mmCIF file of C-alpha atoms and ligand atoms in Angstrom:
data_model
loop_
_atom_site.group_PDB
_atom_site.id
_atom_site.type_symbol
_atom_site.label_atom_id
_atom_site.label_comp_id
_atom_site.label_asym_id
_atom_site.label_seq_id
_atom_site.Cartn_x
_atom_site.Cartn_y
_atom_site.Cartn_z
ATOM 1 C CA UNK A 1 0.081 0.141 0.064
ATOM 2 C CA UNK A 2 3.004 2.193 -0.388
ATOM 3 C CA UNK A 3 3.992 2.532 3.304
ATOM 4 C CA UNK A 4 7.144 1.764 4.866
ATOM 5 C CA UNK A 5 7.297 -0.917 7.846
ATOM 6 C CA UNK A 6 10.064 -0.654 10.399
ATOM 7 C CA UNK A 7 10.303 -4.002 12.499
ATOM 8 C CA UNK A 8 11.245 -3.656 16.150
ATOM 9 C CA UNK A 9 12.605 -6.909 17.480
ATOM 10 C CA UNK A 10 11.497 -7.463 20.820
ATOM 11 C CA UNK A 11 13.674 -10.808 21.093
ATOM 12 C CA UNK A 12 17.030 -8.569 21.134
ATOM 13 C CA UNK A 13 15.808 -5.971 23.453
ATOM 14 C CA UNK A 14 12.346 -6.607 25.196
ATOM 15 C CA UNK A 15 9.992 -3.464 25.239
ATOM 16 C CA UNK A 16 9.758 -1.703 28.392
ATOM 17 C CA UNK A 17 13.486 -2.705 29.517
ATOM 18 C CA UNK A 18 15.425 -0.293 28.464
ATOM 19 C CA UNK A 19 12.984 2.468 28.632
ATOM 20 C CA UNK A 20 9.395 2.737 30.072
ATOM 21 C CA UNK A 21 6.752 1.784 27.668
ATOM 22 C CA UNK A 22 5.302 5.303 28.274
ATOM 23 C CA UNK A 23 8.507 6.646 26.774
ATOM 24 C CA UNK A 24 8.612 4.233 23.761
ATOM 25 C CA UNK A 25 5.207 5.255 23.025
ATOM 26 C CA UNK A 26 6.310 8.967 23.234
ATOM 27 C CA UNK A 27 9.069 8.272 20.593
ATOM 28 C CA UNK A 28 7.393 6.144 18.177
ATOM 29 C CA UNK A 29 4.285 8.763 17.900
ATOM 30 C CA UNK A 30 6.930 11.174 16.574
ATOM 31 C CA UNK A 31 7.929 8.765 13.914
ATOM 32 C CA UNK A 32 5.299 6.563 12.799
ATOM 33 C CA UNK A 33 1.653 6.614 11.879
ATOM 34 C CA UNK A 34 0.582 3.546 13.464
ATOM 35 C CA UNK A 35 2.011 0.852 15.927
ATOM 36 C CA UNK A 36 1.462 -2.708 15.465
ATOM 37 C CA UNK A 37 2.231 -4.582 18.588
ATOM 38 C CA UNK A 38 2.781 -8.271 19.015
ATOM 39 C CA UNK A 39 3.849 -9.110 22.374
ATOM 40 C CA UNK A 40 3.006 -11.200 25.610
ATOM 41 C CA UNK A 41 1.438 -9.042 28.503
ATOM 42 C CA UNK A 42 -1.756 -7.272 27.239
ATOM 43 C CA UNK A 43 -0.864 -4.435 29.732
ATOM 44 C CA UNK A 44 2.005 -3.553 27.324
ATOM 45 C CA UNK A 45 -0.380 -3.041 24.708
ATOM 46 C CA UNK A 46 -2.845 -1.011 26.859
ATOM 47 C CA UNK A 47 0.111 1.156 27.916
ATOM 48 C CA UNK A 48 1.190 2.054 24.656
ATOM 49 C CA UNK A 49 -2.143 2.897 23.701
ATOM 50 C CA UNK A 50 -2.664 4.918 26.724
ATOM 51 C CA UNK A 51 0.734 6.960 26.074
ATOM 52 C CA UNK A 52 0.891 7.283 22.038
ATOM 53 C CA UNK A 53 -1.183 9.506 20.020
ATOM 54 C CA UNK A 54 -1.224 7.367 16.975
ATOM 55 C CA UNK A 55 -3.406 4.079 16.708
ATOM 56 C CA UNK A 56 -2.109 1.117 18.644
ATOM 57 C CA UNK A 57 -3.086 -2.429 17.036
ATOM 58 C CA UNK A 58 -3.028 -5.429 19.255
ATOM 59 C CA UNK A 59 -1.424 -7.942 16.744
ATOM 60 C CA UNK A 60 -1.215 -10.643 19.594
ATOM 61 C CA UNK A 61 -1.315 -10.474 23.358
ATOM 62 C CA UNK A 62 -1.971 -13.125 26.180
ATOM 63 C CA UNK A 63 -5.466 -11.851 26.338
ATOM 64 C CA UNK A 64 -6.772 -11.019 23.195
ATOM 65 C CA UNK A 65 -6.132 -11.520 19.618
ATOM 66 C CA UNK A 66 -8.221 -9.385 17.483
ATOM 67 C CA UNK A 67 -6.788 -9.499 14.141
ATOM 68 C CA UNK A 68 -7.107 -13.075 14.043
ATOM 69 C CA UNK A 69 -10.779 -13.103 14.807
ATOM 70 C CA UNK A 70 -11.046 -10.436 12.008
ATOM 71 C CA UNK A 71 -9.601 -12.481 9.680
ATOM 72 C CA UNK A 72 -11.512 -15.613 10.885
ATOM 73 C CA UNK A 73 -14.941 -13.910 10.828
ATOM 74 C CA UNK A 74 -13.855 -12.809 7.085
ATOM 75 C CA UNK A 75 -13.437 -16.491 6.118
ATOM 76 C CA UNK A 76 -16.837 -17.433 7.512
ATOM 77 C CA UNK A 77 -18.330 -14.403 5.569
ATOM 78 C CA UNK A 78 -16.777 -15.394 2.398
ATOM 79 C CA UNK A 79 -17.740 -19.283 2.951
ATOM 80 C CA UNK A 80 -21.328 -18.724 4.503
ATOM 81 C CA UNK A 81 -22.406 -15.370 2.751
ATOM 82 C CA UNK A 82 -22.723 -13.801 6.417
ATOM 83 C CA UNK A 83 -21.646 -14.693 10.050
ATOM 84 C CA UNK A 84 -25.137 -13.499 11.405
ATOM 85 C CA UNK A 85 -27.068 -16.406 12.665
ATOM 86 C CA UNK A 86 -24.255 -19.209 12.169
ATOM 87 C CA UNK A 87 -23.664 -21.326 15.323
ATOM 88 C CA UNK A 88 -20.165 -20.885 15.972
ATOM 89 C CA UNK A 89 -18.208 -23.346 18.284
ATOM 90 C CA UNK A 90 -14.859 -23.185 19.923
ATOM 91 C CA UNK A 91 -13.514 -26.158 21.511
ATOM 92 C CA UNK A 92 -10.230 -26.196 23.993
ATOM 93 C CA UNK A 93 -8.741 -23.697 26.365
ATOM 94 C CA UNK A 94 -10.339 -20.521 27.124
ATOM 95 C CA UNK A 95 -7.555 -18.022 25.757
ATOM 96 C CA UNK A 96 -6.831 -14.815 24.036
ATOM 97 C CA UNK A 97 -7.850 -16.347 20.675
ATOM 98 C CA UNK A 98 -11.328 -17.586 22.227
ATOM 99 C CA UNK A 99 -11.529 -14.325 23.778
ATOM 100 C CA UNK A 100 -11.285 -12.395 20.547
ATOM 101 C CA UNK A 101 -13.659 -14.821 18.727
ATOM 102 C CA UNK A 102 -16.451 -14.287 21.302
ATOM 103 C CA UNK A 103 -16.507 -10.671 21.390
ATOM 104 C CA UNK A 104 -15.915 -10.333 17.419
ATOM 105 C CA UNK A 105 -18.810 -13.199 16.890
ATOM 106 C CA UNK A 106 -20.980 -11.059 19.481
ATOM 107 C CA UNK A 107 -20.676 -8.035 17.246
ATOM 108 C CA UNK A 108 -21.351 -9.882 13.855
ATOM 109 C CA UNK A 109 -24.792 -11.703 15.303
ATOM 110 C CA UNK A 110 -23.246 -15.331 15.423
ATOM 111 C CA UNK A 111 -23.908 -17.378 18.161
ATOM 112 C CA UNK A 112 -20.816 -18.780 19.930
ATOM 113 C CA UNK A 113 -20.438 -21.750 21.870
ATOM 114 C CA UNK A 114 -17.504 -22.366 24.036
ATOM 115 C CA UNK A 115 -16.489 -25.741 25.494
ATOM 116 C CA UNK A 116 -13.468 -25.636 27.631
ATOM 117 C CA UNK A 117 -12.241 -28.260 30.562
ATOM 118 C CA UNK A 118 -13.506 -27.145 33.741
ATOM 119 C CA UNK A 119 -11.098 -24.473 35.036
ATOM 120 C CA UNK A 120 -10.056 -23.380 31.620
ATOM 121 C CA UNK A 121 -13.172 -21.222 30.873
ATOM 122 C CA UNK A 122 -12.707 -17.737 29.171
ATOM 123 C CA UNK A 123 -12.094 -14.706 31.392
ATOM 124 C CA UNK A 124 -15.585 -13.299 33.180
ATOM 125 C CA UNK A 125 -15.106 -9.902 32.272
ATOM 126 C CA UNK A 126 -14.995 -11.017 28.370
ATOM 127 C CA UNK A 127 -17.773 -13.414 28.896
ATOM 128 C CA UNK A 128 -20.056 -10.583 30.458
ATOM 129 C CA UNK A 129 -18.903 -8.215 27.687
ATOM 130 C CA UNK A 130 -19.342 -10.516 24.609
ATOM 131 C CA UNK A 131 -22.909 -11.504 26.458
ATOM 132 C CA UNK A 132 -23.982 -7.726 26.621
ATOM 133 C CA UNK A 133 -22.831 -7.219 22.885
ATOM 134 C CA UNK A 134 -24.885 -10.196 21.798
ATOM 135 C CA UNK A 135 -27.888 -9.258 23.393
ATOM 136 C CA UNK A 136 -27.839 -6.122 21.299
ATOM 137 C CA UNK A 137 -27.158 -8.221 18.077
ATOM 138 C CA UNK A 138 -29.752 -10.844 18.775
ATOM 139 C CA UNK A 139 -27.353 -13.669 19.467
ATOM 140 C CA UNK A 140 -26.151 -15.949 22.305
ATOM 141 C CA UNK A 141 -22.839 -16.734 23.852
ATOM 142 C CA UNK A 142 -22.938 -20.193 25.757
ATOM 143 C CA UNK A 143 -20.550 -21.844 27.867
ATOM 144 C CA UNK A 144 -20.066 -25.696 28.060
ATOM 145 C CA UNK A 145 -17.839 -28.183 29.265
ATOM 146 C CA UNK A 146 -18.736 -30.777 26.991
ATOM 147 C CA UNK A 147 -17.410 -30.809 23.794
ATOM 148 C CA UNK A 148 -19.707 -33.460 22.140
ATOM 149 C CA UNK A 149 -23.087 -31.053 23.267
ATOM 150 C CA UNK A 150 -20.866 -28.062 21.747
ATOM 151 C CA UNK A 151 -20.134 -29.445 18.437
ATOM 152 C CA UNK A 152 -23.629 -30.555 17.932
ATOM 153 C CA UNK A 153 -25.280 -28.739 15.090
ATOM 154 C CA UNK A 154 -22.181 -26.144 14.468
ATOM 155 C CA UNK A 155 -21.350 -24.653 11.361
ATOM 156 C CA UNK A 156 -17.960 -23.868 12.386
ATOM 157 C CA UNK A 157 -15.850 -25.686 15.031
ATOM 158 C CA UNK A 158 -12.472 -23.987 15.863
ATOM 159 C CA UNK A 159 -9.725 -24.950 18.046
ATOM 160 C CA UNK A 160 -6.314 -23.833 19.302
ATOM 161 C CA UNK A 161 -3.054 -25.137 21.017
ATOM 162 C CA UNK A 162 -3.932 -25.676 24.702
ATOM 163 C CA UNK A 163 -0.821 -24.346 25.760
ATOM 164 C CA UNK A 164 -0.262 -20.715 24.698
ATOM 165 C CA UNK A 165 2.843 -18.748 24.609
ATOM 166 C CA UNK A 166 4.347 -18.132 28.133
ATOM 167 C CA UNK A 167 2.609 -21.541 29.508
ATOM 168 C CA UNK A 168 4.893 -24.052 27.947
ATOM 169 C CA UNK A 169 5.820 -25.189 31.301
ATOM 170 C CA UNK A 170 2.266 -26.424 31.813
ATOM 171 C CA UNK A 171 2.395 -28.836 28.983
ATOM 172 C CA UNK A 172 2.541 -32.396 30.769
ATOM 173 C CA UNK A 173 -0.272 -31.136 33.183
ATOM 174 C CA UNK A 174 -2.496 -29.931 30.448
ATOM 175 C CA UNK A 175 -2.188 -32.592 27.692
ATOM 176 C CA UNK A 176 -4.618 -35.395 29.379
ATOM 177 C CA UNK A 177 -7.160 -32.701 30.682
ATOM 178 C CA UNK A 178 -7.307 -31.319 26.932
ATOM 179 C CA UNK A 179 -7.217 -34.665 25.204
ATOM 180 C CA UNK A 180 -11.278 -35.330 25.148
ATOM 181 C CA UNK A 181 -11.206 -31.975 23.754
ATOM 182 C CA UNK A 182 -9.558 -32.737 20.538
ATOM 183 C CA UNK A 183 -11.103 -32.231 17.288
ATOM 184 C CA UNK A 184 -11.140 -35.200 15.282
ATOM 185 C CA UNK A 185 -13.562 -37.062 12.523
ATOM 186 C CA UNK A 186 -16.130 -38.030 15.459
ATOM 187 C CA UNK A 187 -16.138 -34.646 16.867
ATOM 188 C CA UNK A 188 -16.848 -33.181 13.467
ATOM 189 C CA UNK A 189 -19.588 -35.816 12.722
ATOM 190 C CA UNK A 190 -21.780 -33.772 15.398
ATOM 191 C CA UNK A 191 -21.514 -30.764 13.571
ATOM 192 C CA UNK A 192 -23.516 -29.944 10.291
ATOM 193 C CA UNK A 193 -22.541 -32.003 7.220
ATOM 194 C CA UNK A 194 -21.691 -28.563 5.768
ATOM 195 C CA UNK A 195 -19.516 -27.337 8.904
ATOM 196 C CA UNK A 196 -16.052 -26.086 8.546
ATOM 197 C CA UNK A 197 -12.999 -26.512 10.486
ATOM 198 C CA UNK A 198 -11.028 -23.605 11.715
ATOM 199 C CA UNK A 199 -7.822 -22.923 13.778
ATOM 200 C CA UNK A 200 -5.773 -19.734 14.073
ATOM 201 C CA UNK A 201 -2.420 -21.818 13.441
ATOM 202 C CA UNK A 202 0.416 -22.856 14.407
ATOM 203 C CA UNK A 203 -1.285 -26.320 15.246
ATOM 204 C CA UNK A 204 -0.066 -28.858 17.182
ATOM 205 C CA UNK A 205 -1.109 -31.858 14.568
ATOM 206 C CA UNK A 206 -2.792 -34.682 16.303
ATOM 207 C CA UNK A 207 -3.015 -33.014 19.756
ATOM 208 C CA UNK A 208 -5.709 -30.390 19.514
ATOM 209 C CA UNK A 209 -6.801 -31.412 16.264
ATOM 210 C CA UNK A 210 -5.964 -34.799 14.205
ATOM 211 C CA UNK A 211 -4.201 -34.722 10.670
ATOM 212 C CA UNK A 212 -7.527 -36.040 9.021
ATOM 213 C CA UNK A 213 -9.445 -32.954 10.203
ATOM 214 C CA UNK A 214 -6.969 -30.150 9.700
ATOM 215 C CA UNK A 215 -5.881 -31.545 6.255
ATOM 216 C CA UNK A 216 -9.612 -32.837 5.579
ATOM 217 C CA UNK A 217 -12.146 -31.020 3.146
ATOM 218 C CA UNK A 218 -13.804 -29.037 5.572
ATOM 219 C CA UNK A 219 -10.821 -27.413 6.902
ATOM 220 C CA UNK A 220 -10.434 -23.551 6.023
ATOM 221 C CA UNK A 221 -7.249 -22.991 8.023
ATOM 222 C CA UNK A 222 -5.342 -21.493 5.102
ATOM 223 C CA UNK A 223 -8.319 -19.469 4.164
ATOM 224 C CA UNK A 224 -8.065 -17.869 7.576
ATOM 225 C CA UNK A 225 -4.442 -17.513 7.027
ATOM 226 C CA UNK A 226 -4.529 -15.807 4.051
ATOM 227 C CA UNK A 227 -7.105 -13.593 5.521
ATOM 228 C CA UNK A 228 -4.549 -12.138 7.842
ATOM 229 C CA UNK A 229 -3.111 -10.087 5.054
ATOM 230 C CA UNK A 230 -6.426 -8.877 3.739
ATOM 231 C CA UNK A 231 -8.028 -7.960 6.919
ATOM 232 C CA UNK A 232 -5.142 -6.171 8.379
ATOM 233 C CA UNK A 233 -4.537 -4.111 5.066
ATOM 234 C CA UNK A 234 -8.092 -3.048 5.614
ATOM 235 C CA UNK A 235 -7.618 -2.431 9.456
ATOM 236 C CA UNK A 236 -4.515 -0.154 8.575
ATOM 237 C CA UNK A 237 -6.435 1.608 5.566
ATOM 238 C CA UNK A 238 -9.237 2.349 7.936
ATOM 239 C CA UNK A 239 -7.064 3.623 11.119
ATOM 240 C CA UNK A 240 -4.646 5.659 8.729
ATOM 241 C CA UNK A 241 -7.205 7.335 5.995
ATOM 242 C CA UNK A 242 -10.430 6.698 7.266
ATOM 243 C CA UNK A 243 -13.362 5.087 5.337
ATOM 244 C CA UNK A 244 -12.562 7.425 2.139
ATOM 245 C CA UNK A 245 -9.294 5.523 1.459
ATOM 246 C CA UNK A 246 -10.722 1.979 2.073
ATOM 247 C CA UNK A 247 -13.468 2.811 -0.529
ATOM 248 C CA UNK A 248 -10.484 3.983 -2.971
ATOM 249 C CA UNK A 249 -8.853 0.495 -2.598
ATOM 250 C CA UNK A 250 -12.090 -1.466 -3.001
HETATM 251 N N1 NVA B 1 -3.272 -19.194 21.724
HETATM 252 C C1 NVA B 1 -2.130 -19.008 20.814
HETATM 253 C C2 NVA B 1 -2.280 -17.982 19.838
HETATM 254 C C3 NVA B 1 -1.157 -18.153 18.671
HETATM 255 C C4 NVA B 1 -1.267 -17.233 17.678
HETATM 256 C C5 NVA B 1 -1.039 -18.218 21.889
HETATM 257 O O1 NVA B 1 -1.160 -17.428 22.509
HETATM 258 O O2 NVA B 1 0.451 -18.770 21.731
#
């Protein structure tokens, strides 16, 4: 789109170490038009946003993953024509990806069912917010602990790793807890015959999803991946130039 991107590698110099995040924000806002921040702690993003006079995009935090959800619902709209009225099921950890899917689904009038093991449900603040938004848009947010019941009649079944970034030390503990939540052909058979399988990637194959499902005809995971490009380009255009320039690129 004719812009210039500057990559700040946080692996060499973690944000907030040499200089406060607020001071980094006050520097960056002088040089760039938008900050796209992919980080770990969600507070890093809110602190940057509170201190920068340019838009700050959450490109992944441990609490939300909104850019992924934009791409995912774009894929659903491409596949089904509209997201409103669809029955969308998320199976697995009530994590960052799950949070953003609930919020985005609620905005778009999609019924969202989340099935997690006990103790791994999504954050209560997110659930409350999603339910408030869903009430306005005529859809429902349901929390279950039974993956089979959640998959029943679903138009889409989505899963993610059970061990998100920063939780790697919990791998051994989590593996048996999440095993019954694996998306396999048996679980997919509970959904509608036209249902799609979704995953934000990277996937741990044959853990949260079997090869047969992720590589099968119902999988739209690479449409989702492609849409990260399109949805984020649109988001940048919207933030930088307003709707007028979005229309120009249509
Ligand atoms: N839930 C995963 C998403 C990765 C894109 C994680 O936070 O590691």
